[in-house]
XYZ file of C-alpha atoms in Angstrom:
619
model
C -2.571 36.713 -7.713
C -4.918 39.483 -6.532
C -5.862 37.424 -3.513
C -2.238 36.940 -2.515
C -1.605 40.717 -2.728
C -4.541 41.347 -0.451
C -3.422 38.672 1.984
C 0.101 40.117 2.106
C -1.251 43.486 3.176
C -3.052 41.742 6.004
C -4.807 43.574 8.829
C -3.855 46.103 11.472
C -3.632 45.204 15.122
C -7.225 46.190 15.867
C -8.486 43.995 13.030
C -9.094 46.866 10.518
C -7.833 46.072 7.023
C -4.477 47.726 6.309
C -5.817 49.469 3.168
C -8.467 51.338 5.188
C -5.887 52.342 7.816
C -3.572 53.697 5.125
C -6.415 55.635 3.517
C -7.322 57.172 6.873
C -3.690 58.151 7.530
C -3.328 59.738 4.089
C -6.590 61.666 4.528
C -5.326 63.033 7.849
C -2.030 64.042 6.222
C -3.889 65.808 3.424
C -6.036 67.671 5.939
C -2.925 68.784 7.805
C -1.280 69.973 4.563
C -4.356 72.001 3.636
C -4.452 73.584 7.107
C -0.728 74.384 6.844
C -1.301 75.908 3.407
C -4.167 77.971 4.748
C -1.977 79.255 7.572
C 0.780 80.154 5.078
C -1.678 82.013 2.850
C -3.033 83.872 5.892
C 0.445 84.839 7.045
C 1.477 85.894 3.548
C -1.742 87.925 3.195
C -0.969 89.722 6.430
C 2.606 90.324 5.288
C 1.419 91.642 1.897
C -1.030 94.000 3.518
C 1.703 95.222 5.816
C 4.071 95.762 2.904
C 1.421 97.613 0.901
C 0.718 99.866 3.841
C 4.416 100.496 4.207
C 4.724 101.334 0.511
C 1.866 103.738 0.779
C 3.680 105.503 3.616
C 7.089 105.450 1.940
C 8.173 106.967 -1.298
C 11.582 105.455 -1.496
C 12.172 103.481 -4.676
C 14.659 101.068 -3.122
C 12.358 99.953 -0.384
C 9.595 99.411 -2.954
C 11.813 97.186 -5.051
C 12.889 95.129 -2.067
C 9.337 94.729 -0.907
C 8.185 93.595 -4.347
C 10.974 91.031 -4.456
C 9.930 89.644 -1.112
C 6.325 89.480 -2.299
C 7.407 87.681 -5.482
C 9.458 85.174 -3.430
C 6.573 84.457 -1.097
C 4.217 84.023 -4.048
C 6.623 81.483 -5.582
C 6.734 79.531 -2.299
C 2.966 79.632 -2.131
C 2.748 78.282 -5.692
C 5.128 75.427 -4.875
C 3.103 74.554 -1.757
C -0.111 74.515 -3.763
C 1.456 72.271 -6.451
C 2.813 69.888 -3.780
C -0.567 69.736 -2.148
C -2.232 68.982 -5.490
C 0.276 66.144 -6.059
C -0.458 64.666 -2.618
C -4.188 64.901 -3.257
C -3.828 63.101 -6.632
C -1.736 60.337 -5.043
C -4.257 59.860 -2.265
C -7.042 59.636 -4.852
C -5.112 56.960 -6.778
C -4.548 54.995 -3.560
C -8.224 55.232 -2.685
C -9.168 53.867 -6.138
C -6.638 50.991 -5.781
C -7.951 50.168 -2.324
C -11.510 50.099 -3.632
C -10.439 47.734 -6.412
C -8.661 45.490 -3.874
C -11.759 45.401 -1.688
C -13.893 44.456 -4.705
C -11.400 41.678 -5.535
C -11.504 40.381 -1.935
C -15.282 40.260 -2.055
C -15.194 38.431 -5.399
C -12.670 35.872 -4.113
C -14.757 35.350 -0.983
C -17.766 34.548 -3.147
C -15.669 32.139 -5.232
C -14.446 30.386 -2.061
C -18.027 29.969 -0.883
C -18.987 28.477 -4.240
C -15.973 26.136 -4.114
C -16.866 25.045 -0.575
C -20.413 24.257 -1.673
C -19.055 22.279 -4.627
C -16.696 20.278 -2.379
C -19.561 19.532 0.013
C -21.701 18.277 -2.868
C -18.798 16.193 -4.176
C -18.196 14.638 -0.752
C -21.883 13.826 -0.450
C -21.887 12.188 -3.891
C -18.728 10.216 -3.032
C -20.302 9.056 0.243
C -23.472 7.915 -1.538
C -21.401 6.136 -4.199
C -19.361 4.341 -1.535
C -22.546 3.255 0.259
C -23.838 1.783 -3.002
C -20.507 0.011 -3.536
C -20.736 -1.446 -0.030
C -24.152 -2.904 -0.880
C -22.830 -5.050 -3.742
C -23.044 -8.793 -3.266
C -21.439 -11.997 -4.462
C -22.736 -13.093 -7.873
C -22.466 -16.474 -9.564
C -20.054 -15.329 -12.257
C -17.875 -13.471 -9.737
C -17.731 -16.670 -7.666
C -16.806 -18.652 -10.764
C -14.034 -16.179 -11.645
C -12.639 -16.254 -8.089
C -12.680 -20.069 -8.133
C -10.904 -20.229 -11.495
C -8.215 -17.730 -10.463
C -7.586 -19.215 -7.013
C -6.366 -22.435 -8.645
C -3.074 -20.594 -9.072
C -2.727 -20.217 -5.312
C -3.812 -23.849 -4.830
C -0.876 -24.723 -7.085
C 1.389 -22.709 -4.789
C 0.076 -24.415 -1.649
C 0.297 -27.890 -3.164
C 3.917 -27.494 -4.250
C 4.885 -25.914 -0.936
C 3.680 -28.914 1.078
C 4.130 -31.795 -1.379
C 7.865 -32.119 -0.700
C 7.359 -32.670 3.041
C 5.939 -36.189 3.425
C 8.179 -38.076 0.931
C 11.390 -36.667 2.441
C 12.863 -40.091 3.249
C 11.785 -41.546 -0.112
C 13.421 -38.707 -2.040
C 16.643 -39.005 -0.027
C 16.708 -42.759 -0.702
C 16.235 -42.101 -4.433
C 19.105 -39.599 -4.436
C 21.428 -42.082 -2.682
C 20.476 -44.822 -5.173
C 21.133 -42.573 -8.166
C 24.459 -41.464 -6.710
C 25.480 -45.074 -6.067
C 24.581 -46.100 -9.625
C 26.587 -43.246 -11.105
C 29.690 -43.177 -8.955
C 29.704 -46.665 -7.397
C 29.944 -45.268 -3.903
C 27.483 -44.321 -1.195
C 26.226 -40.813 -0.624
C 26.530 -39.734 2.996
C 23.453 -39.034 5.040
C 24.420 -35.399 5.560
C 25.025 -34.945 1.807
C 21.680 -36.563 1.028
C 19.932 -34.154 3.416
C 21.785 -31.262 1.785
C 20.572 -32.341 -1.675
C 17.039 -32.692 -0.321
C 17.266 -29.193 1.206
C 18.374 -27.919 -2.187
C 15.330 -29.556 -3.818
C 13.176 -27.801 -1.210
C 14.867 -24.416 -1.571
C 15.293 -24.194 -5.339
C 11.490 -23.985 -5.452
C 11.854 -20.635 -3.664
C 14.548 -19.443 -6.104
C 12.166 -20.031 -8.991
C 9.451 -18.315 -6.982
C 11.641 -15.243 -6.489
C 12.241 -14.873 -10.210
C 8.612 -15.571 -11.081
C 7.275 -13.222 -8.441
C 9.641 -10.452 -9.495
C 8.456 -10.862 -13.088
C 4.821 -10.558 -12.024
C 4.561 -6.796 -12.503
C 5.947 -6.898 -16.025
C 3.730 -9.837 -16.995
C 0.643 -8.175 -15.460
C 1.185 -4.942 -17.387
C 2.074 -6.590 -20.695
C -0.388 -9.485 -20.840
C -2.981 -8.450 -18.265
C -3.929 -10.251 -15.057
C -5.987 -12.973 -16.726
C -3.663 -13.226 -19.740
C -0.647 -13.650 -17.467
C -2.351 -16.453 -15.539
C -3.233 -18.320 -18.737
C 0.327 -18.086 -20.025
C 1.682 -19.181 -16.649
C -0.209 -22.475 -16.769
C 1.959 -23.650 -19.676
C 4.992 -23.171 -17.424
C 3.251 -25.088 -14.628
C 2.518 -28.037 -16.889
C 6.185 -28.155 -17.937
C 7.436 -28.126 -14.333
C 4.998 -30.856 -13.256
C 6.088 -33.115 -16.130
C 9.764 -32.703 -15.237
C 9.105 -33.761 -11.637
C 6.873 -36.665 -12.680
C 9.556 -38.212 -14.908
C 12.419 -37.742 -12.441
C 12.533 -41.375 -11.354
C 11.927 -42.747 -14.834
C 14.955 -40.819 -16.100
C 16.943 -41.743 -12.962
C 18.045 -38.122 -12.544
C 17.635 -36.031 -9.435
C 18.775 -33.047 -11.553
C 15.395 -33.260 -13.286
C 13.809 -32.933 -9.863
C 15.823 -29.759 -9.219
C 14.887 -28.280 -12.609
C 11.240 -29.268 -12.185
C 11.097 -27.722 -8.726
C 12.691 -24.543 -10.100
C 10.217 -24.306 -12.997
C 7.192 -25.012 -10.812
C 8.582 -22.457 -8.354
C 8.662 -19.864 -11.165
C 5.060 -20.783 -11.935
C 4.018 -20.400 -8.291
C 5.914 -17.107 -7.964
C 3.966 -15.641 -10.863
C 0.747 -16.939 -9.322
C 1.468 -15.290 -5.975
C 1.854 -11.965 -7.782
C -0.966 -12.217 -10.337
C -3.753 -13.943 -8.383
C -4.010 -11.513 -5.406
C -3.795 -8.588 -7.839
C -6.549 -10.026 -10.038
C -8.879 -10.878 -7.152
C -8.441 -7.504 -5.421
C -9.284 -5.701 -8.673
C -12.438 -7.642 -9.524
C -13.837 -7.891 -5.967
C -16.519 -5.448 -4.742
C -15.378 -3.006 -2.080
C -17.273 -4.645 0.784
C -16.091 -8.167 -0.148
C -12.467 -7.382 -0.979
C -11.145 -8.561 2.376
C -13.107 -11.803 2.471
C -12.392 -12.642 -1.153
C -8.735 -11.766 -0.602
C -8.673 -14.425 2.098
C -9.730 -16.912 -0.561
C -6.087 -16.750 -1.680
C -5.008 -18.270 1.605
C -7.894 -20.753 1.547
C -6.588 -22.010 -1.800
C -3.046 -22.231 -0.419
C -4.129 -24.168 2.659
C -6.345 -26.457 0.584
C -3.398 -27.220 -1.655
C -1.259 -27.930 1.401
C -3.853 -30.284 2.858
C -4.296 -32.168 -0.427
C -0.541 -32.657 -0.777
C -0.250 -33.902 2.812
C -3.129 -36.371 2.463
C -1.833 -37.727 -0.832
C 1.650 -37.986 0.649
C 0.816 -40.556 3.331
C 2.241 -44.067 2.942
C -1.117 -45.618 2.127
C -1.607 -43.405 -0.954
C 1.436 -41.916 -2.750
C 4.038 -41.558 -0.014
C 5.991 -44.574 -1.268
C 9.147 -45.147 -3.289
C 7.090 -45.660 -6.431
C 4.358 -43.140 -5.715
C 6.254 -39.949 -4.879
C 7.005 -38.974 -8.534
C 3.266 -39.200 -9.244
C 2.643 -37.137 -6.121
C 4.927 -34.372 -7.420
C 3.578 -34.699 -10.977
C -0.019 -34.127 -9.866
C 0.873 -30.425 -9.857
C -0.234 -30.588 -13.486
C -3.902 -30.818 -12.409
C -4.431 -27.218 -11.158
C -2.678 -25.862 -14.258
C -4.800 -27.876 -16.688
C -8.012 -27.108 -14.779
C -7.292 -23.385 -14.816
C -6.583 -23.509 -18.547
C -10.083 -24.942 -18.971
C -11.978 -22.614 -16.594
C -10.235 -19.248 -16.918
C -10.765 -18.343 -20.629
C -14.454 -17.496 -20.094
C -13.588 -15.119 -17.228
C -13.217 -11.378 -17.957
C -10.007 -9.417 -17.717
C -9.635 -7.129 -14.692
C -11.916 -4.074 -15.248
C -9.352 -1.858 -13.550
C -6.658 -3.051 -15.927
C -8.958 -2.437 -18.916
C -10.041 1.057 -17.857
C -6.982 2.528 -16.125
C -4.081 0.781 -17.841
C -5.496 0.136 -21.339
C -8.046 3.018 -21.470
C -10.723 0.600 -22.768
C -13.766 1.949 -20.940
C -16.418 0.033 -22.859
C -14.565 -3.261 -22.355
C -14.323 -2.460 -18.631
C -18.091 -1.860 -18.536
C -18.771 -5.209 -20.184
C -16.507 -6.991 -17.693
C -18.202 -5.271 -14.752
C -21.694 -6.097 -16.017
C -20.751 -9.789 -16.124
C -19.071 -9.746 -12.722
C -21.811 -7.735 -10.969
C -24.710 -9.383 -12.864
C -26.158 -5.899 -13.315
C -26.189 -3.056 -15.831
C -25.790 -0.534 -13.008
C -21.997 -0.287 -12.905
C -21.555 3.503 -12.907
C -20.485 3.529 -9.248
C -17.646 1.126 -10.030
C -16.657 3.092 -13.133
C -16.654 6.356 -11.203
C -14.571 4.825 -8.408
C -12.019 3.667 -11.001
C -11.981 7.104 -12.594
C -11.379 8.672 -9.181
C -8.479 6.287 -8.655
C -7.181 7.137 -12.119
C -7.343 10.887 -11.401
C -5.641 10.400 -8.050
C -2.669 8.605 -9.553
C -2.326 10.067 -13.059
C 1.140 11.313 -12.159
C 2.044 7.738 -11.191
C 0.581 6.021 -14.277
C 3.962 4.618 -15.253
C 5.968 3.973 -12.126
C 9.373 2.388 -12.438
C 11.042 0.545 -9.608
C 13.426 3.428 -8.865
C 10.521 5.914 -8.831
C 8.564 3.630 -6.514
C 11.471 3.420 -4.071
C 12.330 7.141 -4.240
C 8.785 8.523 -4.036
C 8.063 9.845 -0.491
C 4.361 9.044 -0.888
C 4.897 5.488 -2.165
C 7.872 4.610 0.029
C 5.775 4.232 3.187
C 3.302 1.662 1.747
C 6.220 -0.139 0.062
C 8.048 -0.532 3.373
C 4.840 -1.755 5.006
C 4.293 -4.279 2.205
C 7.851 -5.604 2.472
C 7.718 -5.956 6.252
C 4.307 -7.648 6.050
C 5.716 -10.208 3.620
C 8.696 -10.775 5.915
C 6.339 -11.214 8.861
C 4.702 -14.079 6.983
C 7.841 -15.956 5.958
C 10.202 -15.194 8.861
C 7.557 -16.111 11.416
C 8.810 -19.695 11.240
C 5.732 -21.108 9.563
C 7.621 -22.530 6.598
C 9.882 -24.394 8.970
C 6.682 -26.125 10.098
C 5.406 -26.674 6.531
C 8.669 -28.005 5.120
C 9.926 -29.982 8.090
C 6.890 -30.648 10.287
C 7.269 -34.427 10.058
C 10.896 -34.402 11.215
C 10.031 -31.683 13.741
C 7.385 -33.881 15.367
C 9.762 -36.848 15.368
C 12.345 -34.663 17.119
C 9.782 -33.769 19.764
C 9.390 -37.478 20.610
C 6.541 -38.735 18.411
C 6.711 -41.841 16.230
C 7.048 -41.437 12.463
C 3.445 -42.552 11.830
C 1.971 -40.137 14.367
C 4.231 -37.371 13.048
C 2.789 -37.789 9.546
C -0.746 -37.739 10.954
C 0.050 -34.508 12.808
C 1.351 -33.030 9.571
C -2.019 -33.729 7.961
C -3.630 -32.157 11.034
C -1.672 -28.971 10.338
C -3.149 -28.793 6.853
C -6.672 -29.413 8.154
C -6.303 -26.709 10.811
C -5.077 -24.243 8.181
C -8.152 -24.846 6.021
C -10.583 -24.600 8.958
C -9.013 -21.419 10.351
C -8.929 -19.782 6.932
C -12.674 -20.436 6.612
C -13.147 -18.894 10.059
C -11.143 -15.850 8.966
C -13.255 -15.210 5.845
C -16.097 -13.304 7.608
C -13.725 -11.743 10.146
C -11.571 -10.015 7.532
C -14.169 -7.348 6.667
C -15.592 -7.251 10.202
C -12.521 -6.917 12.409
C -10.126 -5.503 9.828
C -6.742 -6.502 8.450
C -4.567 -4.753 11.009
C -6.415 -6.173 14.016
C -6.295 -9.765 12.753
C -2.625 -9.460 11.885
C -1.835 -8.231 15.399
C -3.766 -11.130 16.949
C -2.026 -13.600 14.655
C 1.503 -12.342 15.331
C 0.849 -12.133 19.083
C -0.453 -15.701 19.270
C 2.443 -17.028 17.192
C 4.924 -15.264 19.479
C 3.396 -16.843 22.606
C 3.290 -20.366 21.210
C 6.766 -20.147 19.679
C 7.976 -19.595 23.247
C 5.974 -22.623 24.369
C 7.511 -24.730 21.574
C 10.970 -23.817 22.845
C 10.015 -24.613 26.456
C 8.561 -27.990 25.478
C 11.735 -28.864 23.541
C 13.899 -27.967 26.533
C 12.101 -30.134 29.087
C 10.749 -32.974 26.902
C 13.542 -35.274 28.098
C 12.646 -34.657 31.746
C 8.861 -34.863 31.356
C 7.440 -37.410 28.904
C 4.139 -35.668 28.215
C 5.977 -32.512 27.122
C 6.214 -33.987 23.617
C 2.440 -33.577 23.402
C 2.764 -29.978 24.597
C 5.124 -29.301 21.708
C 2.557 -30.780 19.301
C -0.272 -28.666 20.770
C 1.951 -25.561 20.698
C 2.880 -26.209 17.074
C -0.765 -26.667 16.101
C -1.753 -23.442 17.908
C 1.175 -21.720 16.215
C -0.422 -22.715 12.905
C -3.889 -21.589 14.094
C -2.704 -18.031 14.759
C -0.745 -17.976 11.507
C -3.943 -18.756 9.605
C -5.777 -16.042 11.562
C -3.706 -13.185 10.170
C -0.193 -13.544 8.726
C -1.250 -16.345 6.380
C -3.514 -14.235 4.154
C -3.200 -10.556 5.038
C 0.258 -9.821 3.509
C -0.961 -10.965 0.078
C -4.150 -8.940 0.386
C -2.824 -5.718 1.888
C -0.004 -5.317 -0.622
C -2.547 -5.157 -3.443
C -4.706 -2.738 -1.413
C -1.999 -0.239 -0.444
C -1.227 0.832 -4.027
C -3.215 2.404 -6.828
C -3.345 0.973 -10.349
C -0.112 2.530 -11.628
C 2.424 1.401 -9.004
C 0.543 -1.757 -7.956
C 2.238 -4.250 -10.339
C 5.743 -2.991 -9.517
C 5.004 -2.982 -5.788
C 3.607 -6.514 -5.978
C 6.755 -7.638 -7.786
C 8.999 -6.255 -5.045
C 6.834 -7.628 -2.238
C 6.611 -11.083 -3.780
C 10.359 -11.103 -4.429
C 10.974 -10.360 -0.744
C 8.464 -13.047 0.260
C 10.148 -15.727 -1.827
C 13.628 -14.613 -0.788
C 12.643 -15.041 2.866
C 11.020 -18.354 1.916
C 14.327 -19.509 0.420
C 16.339 -18.379 3.453
C 14.080 -20.346 5.802
C 13.994 -23.397 3.523
C 17.779 -23.641 3.109
C 18.729 -22.417 6.551
C 16.326 -24.134 8.926
C 18.073 -27.507 9.147
C 21.561 -25.985 9.738
C 19.984 -23.666 12.299
C 18.266 -26.658 13.925
C 21.612 -28.488 14.106
C 23.268 -25.452 15.700
C 20.550 -24.270 18.095
C 18.863 -27.640 18.738
C 16.157 -27.008 21.325
C 16.411 -23.218 20.889
C 15.576 -23.367 17.176
C 12.397 -21.277 17.468
C 13.896 -18.456 19.580
C 15.045 -16.398 16.554
C 11.507 -16.648 15.189
C 10.137 -15.464 18.547
C 12.350 -12.382 18.437
C 11.325 -11.587 14.861
C 7.631 -12.046 15.703
C 7.951 -9.487 18.509
C 9.575 -6.992 16.108
C 6.879 -7.541 13.472
C 4.108 -7.086 16.058
C 5.552 -3.712 17.156
C 5.928 -2.562 13.550
C 2.344 -3.561 12.709
C 0.999 -1.768 15.781
C 2.861 1.466 15.038
C 2.951 1.685 11.246
C 0.315 -0.428 9.500
C -2.978 1.372 8.744
C -6.398 -0.227 8.535
C -7.659 -0.673 4.957
C -11.041 -2.229 5.723
C -13.868 -0.773 3.581
C -11.590 1.865 2.047
C -11.455 2.564 -1.652
C -8.074 2.550 -3.381
C -8.385 6.338 -3.670
C -8.885 6.738 0.104
C -5.887 4.535 0.845
C -3.763 6.629 -1.522
C -4.883 9.849 0.216
C -4.090 8.266 3.582
C -0.414 7.923 2.651
C -0.248 11.295 0.935
C -1.095 12.957 4.253
C 2.265 13.587 5.897
C 3.824 11.165 3.378
C 2.350 8.208 5.201
C 3.235 9.271 8.738
C 0.680 9.273 11.503
C -1.069 6.269 10.076
C -2.916 5.545 13.307
C -4.351 9.042 13.373
C -5.622 8.769 9.814
C -6.979 5.322 10.570
C -9.069 6.761 13.375
C -10.330 9.498 11.063
C -11.510 6.786 8.702
C -13.218 4.943 11.505
C -10.795 2.022 11.621
C -10.325 -0.022 14.798
C -7.086 0.622 16.650
């Protein structure tokens, strides 16, 4: 309070403090009053002498009385002047004492500011040294084991995303047979395709609900606990799909796809959150890409098993769908020995000793104080956000910016058109002029390319950065989506254009794997601190699955309407997403969760490119 009073008084125009100027002015005024008083006393002395002389010369009583009255009046005025001067002198003395006290306070505050600046410098130096030690951490055996066990959830997601593609004709035939047995009439081809599209899309409906529940499950049961519970749901969904043909009911297929979708939705929320919280700072990007590696591996496995020579037959496709039980059972076996997320234990549950034990196992070292201190810093930075509801997350100016970025990043993944390739690649290749056998081989090629490119991306994630890779990925997808449209338009005039469409589609997948395939899952977990992270992940995953559903249910009608121009809407959306990423998305490479939170607190998240440069991020 004293400092603010001093600052309000400010300085004079020549730089002299206002208090000193006022003191000088008051001293001058006092000097002038004393001189005026001296002049009055001199004048009155002269007048008194004159009156006394006149009285000595005059004997008249009346004149004496008048003269004495005048003398008395002048003496009274002199007394009043002296009293006024004494009052002014006392006031000036009080002001001088107050000014001295203010100057002492200013000097004391200045010393305190210097001490605070030294403390901040020491704190920054300690934080820098701690971050350097965090960046030196490596990959341990138990950390690798934990990542492997948790990524089975994303393998489940990838497997069930791609498994429905290859047996499309077999499933449609089964639906027509069931319909004929029930109603003694044939099901039309368009109706059969509509039922198949529903089987594809209801997976995304379950995923929406599961993903939206991820935040609640993560907070109530923990990251690891939620994954263990989710495997029971996965086993149930796989069994329903496996017994679809035995029970002669395509409704069981719909229910099974919905349940396994719920399972996969929870996985897409819990697994990236769990991996981002257990990964060392310098490996968080690469290990986050493991999510996408698991997804692409699951896709490739489903596509290989779905060929005619293995399980892509009328009798084999229920087994193909039922094999989704394997990742769930395997994770139930491997995951129990893994620790719970140390961040969840320390920040959410306040179990510091349990967090230390988990970190010692994950880091294979007793030196975990840097990690503990980083978590404490994150906890201090977001104590006001420790319990963040969905409405608070949406209304908070600081959290709104990363939430919008997370949502748009998820949309950039799903509305890029990649799921149109995953779900309908076989029919898409047939449409471009390839035979059914070659089309299925190309579908397997898509899965292989996804795995290879994800492996390529692993070291690039922490070298080039998330934002840069995402820009490259979206830009490449935009270019080759245009080429897909061109090849569709002129394939009837030029025979070899069908091969151009295949090459363009494969390159489209290459650039998807480079950035949009993995980064949205990773960056959503990175943009939020421990408190709002589960709620933000729930919203982001809900948006991802909603877009997944829209593409799954709407692609075939859109293909019927637009025909050769089917990929143009995706091209437009890719251009919009590229511009948004360039202007709004910050770089999170090698940043602690605390630094990312500070980044958005500055100007409420605006000027992200400027802050990114301050942090040394590539632009």
